[in-house]
Amino acid sequence: MVAMLSVGCSSGPEPSVQALCERLALVEGMDESLAVADGERLEEQASDLRAAVRVAPQDVAPALRALSETVDTIAATVATATGDRREAVTDALADRQDQIDALTWSGVAVAEWSVANCGLDLDSGSTVTTTTTTPTVDTTPAAGDDSAPTSDP
């Protein structure tokens, strides 16, 4: 009976590269939203980031989660700001000054993952072509190396 119940229950979408790439495409330009303190767009992007966390593969999930939590907080601050929204963003970031290095690392990690796995540059929103290079190994023997095969005439 327990086995039947556990098979029928689902905890939500499964983590996958494709699902995360689809979600990340929705959050491109977040830097611009932060810079201009676009509260409405920032809230949409915060929601999309929360959804992205739910489908993130394990290799990028911690960085994405940290980024999402911070963006949620900043979006909430901007949404409730009664004065200058840009100042609210600046203040929200200043309140997290001790976390800036970790947040920067998280942002870079997510951006690099996006380029490598989705071909998406989150800063520009453009698709980038990724190439894989195979390292070449030089099999030419070094000067004075007698271990190289030789042919005797």
mmCIF file of C-alpha atoms in Angstrom:
data_model
loop_
_atom_site.group_PDB
_atom_site.id
_atom_site.type_symbol
_atom_site.label_atom_id
_atom_site.label_comp_id
_atom_site.label_asym_id
_atom_site.label_seq_id
_atom_site.Cartn_x
_atom_site.Cartn_y
_atom_site.Cartn_z
ATOM 1 C CA MET A 1 0.000 0.000 0.000
ATOM 2 C CA VAL A 2 2.811 2.436 0.891
ATOM 3 C CA ALA A 3 4.628 1.595 -2.338
ATOM 4 C CA MET A 4 1.506 2.367 -4.348
ATOM 5 C CA LEU A 5 1.105 5.734 -2.628
ATOM 6 C CA SER A 6 4.729 6.727 -3.159
ATOM 7 C CA VAL A 7 4.556 5.885 -6.862
ATOM 8 C CA GLY A 8 1.477 8.047 -7.332
ATOM 9 C CA CYS A 9 2.899 11.046 -5.498
ATOM 10 C CA SER A 10 5.075 13.549 -7.242
ATOM 11 C CA SER A 11 7.056 16.280 -5.593
ATOM 12 C CA GLY A 12 6.939 18.493 -8.694
ATOM 13 C CA PRO A 13 8.990 18.904 -11.819
ATOM 14 C CA GLU A 14 12.101 16.790 -12.200
ATOM 15 C CA PRO A 15 15.470 18.553 -12.332
ATOM 16 C CA SER A 16 16.788 18.720 -15.872
ATOM 17 C CA VAL A 17 19.095 20.816 -18.010
ATOM 18 C CA GLN A 18 16.356 21.519 -20.557
ATOM 19 C CA ALA A 19 13.826 22.625 -17.934
ATOM 20 C CA LEU A 20 16.367 24.914 -16.289
ATOM 21 C CA CYS A 21 17.427 26.418 -19.608
ATOM 22 C CA GLU A 22 13.789 27.258 -20.355
ATOM 23 C CA ARG A 23 13.456 28.987 -16.981
ATOM 24 C CA LEU A 24 16.758 30.846 -17.252
ATOM 25 C CA ALA A 25 15.678 32.340 -20.571
ATOM 26 C CA LEU A 26 12.910 34.099 -18.622
ATOM 27 C CA VAL A 27 15.304 35.808 -16.205
ATOM 28 C CA GLU A 28 17.777 37.251 -18.703
ATOM 29 C CA GLY A 29 18.375 40.950 -18.186
ATOM 30 C CA MET A 30 17.974 40.811 -14.414
ATOM 31 C CA ASP A 31 20.982 43.114 -14.025
ATOM 32 C CA GLU A 32 19.060 45.757 -15.971
ATOM 33 C CA SER A 33 15.951 45.245 -13.827
ATOM 34 C CA LEU A 34 18.077 45.773 -10.723
ATOM 35 C CA ALA A 35 19.860 48.794 -12.195
ATOM 36 C CA VAL A 36 16.639 50.621 -13.064
ATOM 37 C CA ALA A 37 14.755 49.219 -10.053
ATOM 38 C CA ASP A 38 11.935 47.890 -12.225
ATOM 39 C CA GLY A 39 9.882 46.401 -9.396
ATOM 40 C CA GLU A 40 7.294 44.709 -11.602
ATOM 41 C CA ARG A 41 9.854 43.050 -13.881
ATOM 42 C CA LEU A 42 12.060 42.157 -10.918
ATOM 43 C CA GLU A 43 9.159 40.398 -9.188
ATOM 44 C CA GLU A 44 8.466 38.402 -12.376
ATOM 45 C CA GLN A 45 12.115 37.436 -12.583
ATOM 46 C CA ALA A 46 12.207 36.512 -8.883
ATOM 47 C CA SER A 47 9.229 34.221 -9.471
ATOM 48 C CA ASP A 48 10.947 32.690 -12.512
ATOM 49 C CA LEU A 49 14.114 32.147 -10.451
ATOM 50 C CA ARG A 50 12.116 30.341 -7.753
ATOM 51 C CA ALA A 51 10.690 28.072 -10.461
ATOM 52 C CA ALA A 52 14.195 27.577 -11.874
ATOM 53 C CA VAL A 53 15.482 26.405 -8.485
ATOM 54 C CA ARG A 54 12.870 23.625 -8.494
ATOM 55 C CA VAL A 55 14.193 22.195 -11.789
ATOM 56 C CA ALA A 56 17.906 22.910 -11.306
ATOM 57 C CA PRO A 57 20.349 20.017 -11.636
ATOM 58 C CA GLN A 58 22.510 19.472 -8.555
ATOM 59 C CA ASP A 59 25.642 20.983 -10.100
ATOM 60 C CA VAL A 60 24.093 24.467 -10.216
ATOM 61 C CA ALA A 61 21.274 24.270 -7.638
ATOM 62 C CA PRO A 62 23.165 25.767 -4.645
ATOM 63 C CA ALA A 63 24.319 28.824 -6.608
ATOM 64 C CA LEU A 64 20.882 29.321 -8.127
ATOM 65 C CA ARG A 65 19.189 28.977 -4.727
ATOM 66 C CA ALA A 66 21.460 31.612 -3.159
ATOM 67 C CA LEU A 67 20.814 33.975 -6.041
ATOM 68 C CA SER A 68 17.068 33.376 -5.917
ATOM 69 C CA GLU A 69 16.820 34.043 -2.183
ATOM 70 C CA THR A 70 18.654 37.347 -2.532
ATOM 71 C CA VAL A 71 16.623 38.473 -5.544
ATOM 72 C CA ASP A 72 13.430 37.612 -3.642
ATOM 73 C CA THR A 73 14.508 39.861 -0.789
ATOM 74 C CA ILE A 74 15.515 42.717 -3.079
ATOM 75 C CA ALA A 75 12.302 42.417 -5.123
ATOM 76 C CA ALA A 76 10.240 42.580 -1.937
ATOM 77 C CA THR A 77 12.200 45.636 -0.789
ATOM 78 C CA VAL A 78 11.640 47.401 -4.109
ATOM 79 C CA ALA A 79 7.940 46.477 -4.153
ATOM 80 C CA THR A 80 7.365 48.030 -0.743
ATOM 81 C CA ALA A 81 9.614 51.074 -1.249
ATOM 82 C CA THR A 82 7.795 54.341 -0.719
ATOM 83 C CA GLY A 83 10.598 56.510 -2.044
ATOM 84 C CA ASP A 84 13.210 56.156 -4.756
ATOM 85 C CA ARG A 85 13.285 52.528 -5.912
ATOM 86 C CA ARG A 86 16.891 52.726 -7.076
ATOM 87 C CA GLU A 87 17.862 53.852 -3.614
ATOM 88 C CA ALA A 88 15.884 50.901 -2.201
ATOM 89 C CA VAL A 89 17.912 48.500 -4.381
ATOM 90 C CA THR A 90 21.159 50.179 -3.337
ATOM 91 C CA ASP A 91 20.145 49.958 0.321
ATOM 92 C CA ALA A 92 19.101 46.302 -0.015
ATOM 93 C CA LEU A 93 22.476 45.452 -1.562
ATOM 94 C CA ALA A 94 24.315 47.485 1.082
ATOM 95 C CA ASP A 95 22.487 45.512 3.774
ATOM 96 C CA ARG A 96 24.031 42.370 2.256
ATOM 97 C CA GLN A 97 27.532 43.756 1.852
ATOM 98 C CA ASP A 98 28.953 40.872 3.860
ATOM 99 C CA GLN A 99 27.423 38.471 1.314
ATOM 100 C CA ILE A 100 28.482 40.259 -1.880
ATOM 101 C CA ASP A 101 31.399 37.927 -2.663
ATOM 102 C CA ALA A 102 29.207 34.835 -2.288
ATOM 103 C CA LEU A 103 26.425 36.433 -4.320
ATOM 104 C CA THR A 104 28.847 37.460 -7.040
ATOM 105 C CA TRP A 105 30.199 33.909 -7.150
ATOM 106 C CA SER A 106 26.640 32.552 -7.376
ATOM 107 C CA GLY A 107 25.772 34.928 -10.199
ATOM 108 C CA VAL A 108 28.914 34.060 -12.134
ATOM 109 C CA ALA A 109 28.382 30.326 -11.569
ATOM 110 C CA VAL A 110 24.804 30.485 -12.878
ATOM 111 C CA ALA A 111 25.799 32.671 -15.835
ATOM 112 C CA GLU A 112 28.665 30.346 -16.802
ATOM 113 C CA TRP A 113 26.435 27.281 -16.402
ATOM 114 C CA SER A 114 23.842 28.928 -18.625
ATOM 115 C CA VAL A 115 26.356 29.599 -21.400
ATOM 116 C CA ALA A 116 27.866 26.119 -21.177
ATOM 117 C CA ASN A 117 24.608 24.159 -20.935
ATOM 118 C CA CYS A 118 21.983 26.355 -22.594
ATOM 119 C CA GLY A 119 24.024 28.489 -24.951
ATOM 120 C CA LEU A 120 22.358 31.511 -23.307
ATOM 121 C CA ASP A 121 24.180 34.639 -22.193
ATOM 122 C CA LEU A 122 22.065 35.870 -19.280
ATOM 123 C CA ASP A 123 23.546 39.363 -19.446
ATOM 124 C CA SER A 124 22.562 40.026 -23.040
ATOM 125 C CA GLY A 125 19.850 37.432 -23.539
ATOM 126 C CA SER A 126 21.551 36.309 -26.706
ATOM 127 C CA THR A 127 22.211 32.760 -27.713
ATOM 128 C CA VAL A 128 25.872 31.890 -27.901
ATOM 129 C CA THR A 129 27.512 29.073 -29.722
ATOM 130 C CA THR A 130 29.508 26.845 -27.472
ATOM 131 C CA THR A 131 32.258 24.680 -28.789
ATOM 132 C CA THR A 132 34.042 21.814 -27.226
ATOM 133 C CA THR A 133 37.696 21.477 -27.942
ATOM 134 C CA THR A 134 39.551 18.264 -27.613
ATOM 135 C CA PRO A 135 43.063 18.710 -26.335
ATOM 136 C CA THR A 136 45.726 17.368 -28.596
ATOM 137 C CA VAL A 137 48.581 15.335 -27.300
ATOM 138 C CA ASP A 138 51.964 15.776 -28.892
ATOM 139 C CA THR A 139 53.423 12.303 -29.418
ATOM 140 C CA THR A 140 56.659 13.546 -30.903
ATOM 141 C CA PRO A 141 59.529 12.257 -28.770
ATOM 142 C CA ALA A 142 61.569 14.847 -26.977
ATOM 143 C CA ALA A 143 65.140 15.417 -28.108
ATOM 144 C CA GLY A 144 67.381 12.730 -26.686
ATOM 145 C CA ASP A 145 64.437 10.416 -25.880
ATOM 146 C CA ASP A 146 65.580 6.917 -26.859
ATOM 147 C CA SER A 147 62.288 5.302 -25.935
ATOM 148 C CA ALA A 148 60.642 6.280 -29.198
ATOM 149 C CA PRO A 149 60.178 3.457 -31.687
ATOM 150 C CA THR A 150 62.743 3.443 -34.447
ATOM 151 C CA SER A 151 62.980 1.540 -37.660
ATOM 152 C CA ASP A 152 66.231 -0.239 -38.470
ATOM 153 C CA PRO A 153 67.033 -0.435 -42.190
#
